mmCIF file of C-alpha atoms in Angstrom:
data_model
loop_
_atom_site.group_PDB
_atom_site.id
_atom_site.type_symbol
_atom_site.label_atom_id
_atom_site.label_comp_id
_atom_site.label_asym_id
_atom_site.label_seq_id
_atom_site.Cartn_x
_atom_site.Cartn_y
_atom_site.Cartn_z
ATOM 1 C CA MET A 1 38.002 -69.059 17.974
ATOM 2 C CA LYS A 2 35.503 -68.683 15.136
ATOM 3 C CA SER A 3 32.720 -67.812 17.555
ATOM 4 C CA VAL A 4 34.872 -65.103 19.167
ATOM 5 C CA ASN A 5 35.718 -63.590 15.746
ATOM 6 C CA ARG A 6 32.062 -63.735 14.787
ATOM 7 C CA LYS A 7 31.050 -61.992 18.037
ATOM 8 C CA LEU A 8 33.735 -59.338 17.527
ATOM 9 C CA MET A 9 32.587 -58.861 13.934
ATOM 10 C CA VAL A 10 28.950 -58.409 15.020
ATOM 11 C CA LEU A 11 30.044 -56.042 17.791
ATOM 12 C CA ALA A 12 32.184 -54.055 15.329
ATOM 13 C CA VAL A 13 29.269 -53.790 12.889
ATOM 14 C CA ILE A 14 26.937 -52.590 15.686
ATOM 15 C CA ILE A 15 29.510 -50.029 16.880
ATOM 16 C CA LEU A 16 30.037 -48.879 13.286
ATOM 17 C CA CYS A 17 26.264 -48.461 12.763
ATOM 18 C CA ILE A 18 25.925 -46.499 16.021
ATOM 19 C CA GLY A 19 28.903 -44.348 15.019
ATOM 20 C CA LEU A 20 27.451 -43.669 11.552
ATOM 21 C CA ALA A 21 24.062 -42.832 13.063
ATOM 22 C CA GLY A 22 25.729 -40.486 15.554
ATOM 23 C CA CYS A 23 27.772 -38.800 12.825
ATOM 24 C CA TYR A 24 24.653 -38.403 10.665
ATOM 25 C CA TYR A 25 22.771 -36.850 13.574
ATOM 26 C CA LEU A 26 25.665 -34.613 14.629
ATOM 27 C CA PHE A 27 26.953 -33.471 11.232
ATOM 28 C CA VAL A 28 23.889 -33.616 8.948
ATOM 29 C CA LEU A 29 20.563 -33.561 10.796
ATOM 30 C CA THR A 30 21.446 -31.055 13.547
ATOM 31 C CA PRO A 31 22.863 -28.382 11.173
ATOM 32 C CA ILE A 32 19.855 -28.733 8.867
ATOM 33 C CA ASN A 33 17.427 -28.312 11.780
ATOM 34 C CA ASP A 34 19.417 -25.303 13.037
ATOM 35 C CA MET A 35 19.297 -23.668 9.581
ATOM 36 C CA VAL A 36 15.548 -24.255 9.274
ATOM 37 C CA GLN A 37 14.942 -22.700 12.692
ATOM 38 C CA GLU A 38 17.198 -19.718 11.882
ATOM 39 C CA TYR A 39 15.482 -19.252 8.511
ATOM 40 C CA ASP A 40 12.035 -19.140 10.133
ATOM 41 C CA ILE A 41 13.189 -16.556 12.671
ATOM 42 C CA THR A 42 14.737 -14.440 9.919
ATOM 43 C CA ILE A 43 11.469 -14.345 7.994
ATOM 44 C CA LEU A 44 9.566 -13.300 11.110
ATOM 45 C CA GLU A 45 12.122 -10.600 11.887
ATOM 46 C CA GLU A 46 11.890 -9.273 8.312
ATOM 47 C CA ARG A 47 8.107 -9.146 8.518
ATOM 48 C CA LEU A 48 8.274 -7.387 11.882
ATOM 49 C CA ASP A 49 10.746 -4.810 10.544
ATOM 50 C CA ILE A 50 8.559 -4.160 7.497
ATOM 51 C CA ALA A 51 5.432 -3.845 9.644
ATOM 52 C CA ASN A 52 7.180 -1.417 12.020
ATOM 53 C CA ALA A 53 8.472 0.686 9.123
ATOM 54 C CA ARG A 54 5.035 0.734 7.517
ATOM 55 C CA ARG A 55 3.368 1.698 10.804
ATOM 56 C CA GLY A 56 5.840 4.550 11.303
ATOM 57 C CA GLN A 57 5.293 5.843 7.771
ATOM 58 C CA LEU A 58 1.501 5.609 8.113
ATOM 59 C CA GLU A 59 1.519 7.447 11.432
ATOM 60 C CA ASN A 60 3.700 10.163 9.938
ATOM 61 C CA MET A 61 1.436 10.477 6.894
ATOM 62 C CA LYS A 62 -1.694 10.597 9.075
ATOM 63 C CA ARG A 63 -0.083 13.325 11.187
ATOM 64 C CA VAL A 64 0.768 15.401 8.121
ATOM 65 C CA ILE A 65 -2.698 14.906 6.652
ATOM 66 C CA ALA A 66 -4.311 15.834 9.976
ATOM 67 C CA GLU A 67 -2.169 18.975 10.186
ATOM 68 C CA ASN A 68 -3.167 20.015 6.680
ATOM 69 C CA SER A 69 -6.824 18.972 6.803
ATOM 70 C CA GLY A 70 -7.874 22.122 8.680
ATOM 71 C CA ARG A 71 -6.485 24.418 6.003
ATOM 72 C CA THR A 72 -9.000 26.032 3.746
ATOM 73 C CA ARG A 73 -8.549 27.355 0.275
ATOM 74 C CA ASP A 74 -10.552 30.130 -1.266
ATOM 75 C CA LEU A 75 -11.524 28.497 -4.540
ATOM 76 C CA ILE A 76 -14.705 26.488 -4.692
ATOM 77 C CA ALA A 77 -15.152 26.021 -8.403
ATOM 78 C CA ASP A 78 -18.470 26.357 -10.191
ATOM 79 C CA TYR A 79 -20.411 23.173 -10.822
ATOM 80 C CA ASN A 80 -19.164 20.846 -13.547
ATOM 81 C CA ASN A 81 -15.500 21.646 -13.017
ATOM 82 C CA LEU A 82 -14.652 18.046 -13.864
ATOM 83 C CA GLN A 83 -12.398 18.901 -16.800
ATOM 84 C CA ASN A 84 -10.174 21.120 -14.635
ATOM 85 C CA GLU A 85 -10.152 18.582 -11.801
ATOM 86 C CA MET A 86 -9.207 15.816 -14.230
ATOM 87 C CA HIS A 87 -6.379 17.937 -15.617
ATOM 88 C CA GLU A 88 -5.051 18.394 -12.081
ATOM 89 C CA LEU A 89 -5.353 14.644 -11.399
ATOM 90 C CA TYR A 90 -3.735 13.782 -14.728
ATOM 91 C CA GLU A 91 -0.676 15.873 -13.848
ATOM 92 C CA LEU A 92 -0.370 14.177 -10.453
ATOM 93 C CA MET A 93 -0.901 10.667 -11.799
ATOM 94 C CA GLY A 94 1.957 11.222 -14.264
ATOM 95 C CA GLU A 95 4.303 10.600 -11.312
ATOM 96 C CA THR A 96 2.851 7.120 -10.672
ATOM 97 C CA LEU A 97 3.768 3.714 -12.048
ATOM 98 C CA ASP A 98 0.108 3.034 -12.860
ATOM 99 C CA TYR A 99 -3.271 4.377 -11.795
ATOM 100 C CA GLN A 100 -7.016 3.918 -12.071
ATOM 101 C CA ILE A 101 -9.684 6.588 -11.595
ATOM 102 C CA THR A 102 -13.393 5.897 -11.001
ATOM 103 C CA PHE A 103 -16.242 8.300 -10.351
ATOM 104 C CA ASP A 104 -19.428 8.408 -8.293
ATOM 105 C CA GLU A 105 -22.498 10.397 -9.246
ATOM 106 C CA PRO A 106 -22.182 13.985 -7.949
ATOM 107 C CA THR A 107 -24.418 14.799 -4.995
ATOM 108 C CA MET A 108 -25.973 18.160 -4.174
ATOM 109 C CA ASP A 109 -26.385 19.602 -0.683
ATOM 110 C CA ALA A 110 -27.668 23.184 -0.410
ATOM 111 C CA ASN A 111 -25.482 25.137 -2.881
ATOM 112 C CA VAL A 112 -22.571 22.695 -2.824
ATOM 113 C CA VAL A 113 -21.960 19.715 -5.093
ATOM 114 C CA ARG A 114 -19.713 16.909 -3.885
ATOM 115 C CA ARG A 115 -17.939 14.862 -6.550
ATOM 116 C CA ASN A 116 -16.309 11.642 -5.266
ATOM 117 C CA ILE A 117 -13.376 10.425 -7.328
ATOM 118 C CA HIS A 118 -11.675 7.176 -6.322
ATOM 119 C CA LEU A 119 -7.950 6.944 -7.076
ATOM 120 C CA ASN A 120 -5.915 3.741 -7.050
ATOM 121 C CA PHE A 121 -2.253 4.234 -7.861
ATOM 122 C CA SER A 122 1.149 2.610 -7.456
ATOM 123 C CA VAL A 123 4.438 4.357 -6.728
ATOM 124 C CA PRO A 124 7.920 3.077 -5.851
ATOM 125 C CA ASN A 125 7.891 4.271 -2.215
ATOM 126 C CA TYR A 126 5.976 5.963 0.619
ATOM 127 C CA THR A 127 7.653 9.311 -0.006
ATOM 128 C CA MET A 128 6.143 9.549 -3.476
ATOM 129 C CA ALA A 129 2.712 8.447 -2.204
ATOM 130 C CA ARG A 130 2.872 11.104 0.495
ATOM 131 C CA GLY A 131 3.931 13.736 -2.060
ATOM 132 C CA ILE A 132 0.958 12.944 -4.285
ATOM 133 C CA LEU A 133 -1.476 13.133 -1.362
ATOM 134 C CA GLU A 134 0.021 16.449 -0.224
ATOM 135 C CA LYS A 135 -0.256 17.882 -3.742
ATOM 136 C CA LEU A 136 -3.882 16.751 -3.915
ATOM 137 C CA GLN A 137 -4.638 18.364 -0.567
ATOM 138 C CA LYS A 138 -2.879 21.602 -1.512
ATOM 139 C CA GLY A 139 -4.293 21.636 -5.048
ATOM 140 C CA LYS A 140 -6.084 24.503 -6.713
ATOM 141 C CA TYR A 141 -9.605 23.152 -6.138
ATOM 142 C CA LYS A 142 -11.168 22.559 -2.741
ATOM 143 C CA CYS A 143 -11.207 18.877 -1.884
ATOM 144 C CA LEU A 144 -11.174 16.416 0.983
ATOM 145 C CA LEU A 145 -9.115 13.217 1.079
ATOM 146 C CA LYS A 146 -10.751 10.253 2.783
ATOM 147 C CA ASP A 147 -10.651 6.456 2.928
ATOM 148 C CA ILE A 148 -6.869 6.433 2.503
ATOM 149 C CA SER A 149 -5.231 3.023 2.488
ATOM 150 C CA PHE A 150 -1.857 1.623 1.501
ATOM 151 C CA ALA A 151 -0.556 -1.805 0.552
ATOM 152 C CA VAL A 152 3.134 -2.582 0.360
ATOM 153 C CA GLU A 153 4.681 -4.881 -2.223
ATOM 154 C CA VAL A 154 7.763 -6.478 -0.688
ATOM 155 C CA ASN A 155 10.700 -8.008 -2.515
ATOM 156 C CA ARG A 156 12.853 -10.228 -0.268
ATOM 157 C CA THR A 157 16.132 -8.987 -1.678
ATOM 158 C CA ALA A 158 15.319 -5.351 -2.423
ATOM 159 C CA GLY A 159 12.920 -4.618 0.449
ATOM 160 C CA VAL A 160 9.920 -2.435 -0.440
ATOM 161 C CA ALA A 161 9.243 -2.851 -4.174
ATOM 162 C CA GLY A 162 6.196 -0.601 -4.398
ATOM 163 C CA VAL A 163 3.352 1.095 -2.573
ATOM 164 C CA HIS A 164 -0.239 0.772 -3.757
ATOM 165 C CA ALA A 165 -2.490 3.584 -2.532
ATOM 166 C CA ASN A 166 -6.271 3.956 -2.547
ATOM 167 C CA VAL A 167 -7.879 7.295 -1.748
ATOM 168 C CA THR A 168 -11.225 8.946 -2.284
ATOM 169 C CA VAL A 169 -10.977 12.601 -3.294
ATOM 170 C CA VAL A 170 -14.129 14.626 -2.686
ATOM 171 C CA TYR A 171 -14.130 17.776 -4.798
ATOM 172 C CA TYR A 172 -16.478 20.553 -3.773
ATOM 173 C CA GLU A 173 -18.179 22.681 -6.400
ATOM 174 C CA GLY A 174 -20.575 25.594 -6.025
ATOM 175 C CA ILE A 175 -23.939 25.640 -7.758
ATOM 176 C CA SER A 176 -26.108 28.600 -8.666
ATOM 177 C CA ASP A 177 -29.805 28.822 -7.751
ATOM 178 C CA GLU A 178 -30.792 28.380 -11.424
ATOM 179 C CA ALA A 179 -28.731 25.233 -11.778
ATOM 180 C CA LYS A 180 -30.030 23.957 -8.457
ATOM 181 C CA ALA A 181 -33.615 24.405 -9.636
ATOM 182 C CA ALA A 182 -32.841 22.628 -12.926
ATOM 183 C CA GLY A 183 -31.156 19.694 -11.183
ATOM 184 C CA LEU A 184 -27.685 18.231 -11.681
ATOM 185 C CA ALA A 185 -28.488 16.093 -14.707
ATOM 186 C CA SER A 186 -29.796 18.963 -16.846
ATOM 187 C CA TYR A 187 -27.029 21.346 -15.837
ATOM 188 C CA GLY A 188 -23.655 20.276 -17.168
ATOM 189 C CA GLY A 189 -24.472 16.769 -18.332
ATOM 190 C CA GLY A 190 -24.558 14.865 -15.018
ATOM 191 C CA ALA A 191 -21.829 12.641 -13.715
ATOM 192 C CA ALA A 192 -18.680 11.995 -15.652
ATOM 193 C CA GLU A 193 -18.001 8.396 -16.547
ATOM 194 C CA GLY A 194 -14.479 8.774 -17.868
ATOM 195 C CA THR A 195 -11.670 11.171 -18.400
ATOM 196 C CA GLU A 196 -11.701 14.117 -20.700
#
């Protein structure tokens, strides 16, 4: 009788262990694996949605810039118009969260001086970035926007948290024959290395 009880006890323990293992697999391990798989898919879907939204906004902005790039304005300022150009940029950059402006040396070609100004700025959304670029393009002084790039800062809960934009603005300035003969450095003090 003792051997039968012992065998039943061992069998009961084995069945209990198999049952516990099955319950662990069914009620703990499987739901955790399902949640991990769902979480990974959710992240990929969020990234895809953000990438599609960004692509749509960029295409729209490129279309608007392309439509407006053929427009000409009458005012090509005289050489060394940096103070007026900086005033215009300062007004536009007041709408940003932060900005940085750097300058290249002005270059002369025939009677035209090109002044490259590199802008890096952050705004809350694409609409504001687009507005700033449109205002630059439609500004008082003749310029060309090039090397435009955007980076999006994403917050998981709030979505797009900010847009960082980089653009090179090329301002065109006219130069007289006297100034051309004297060279850029002796006429107007050369390149600007800061803001005025």
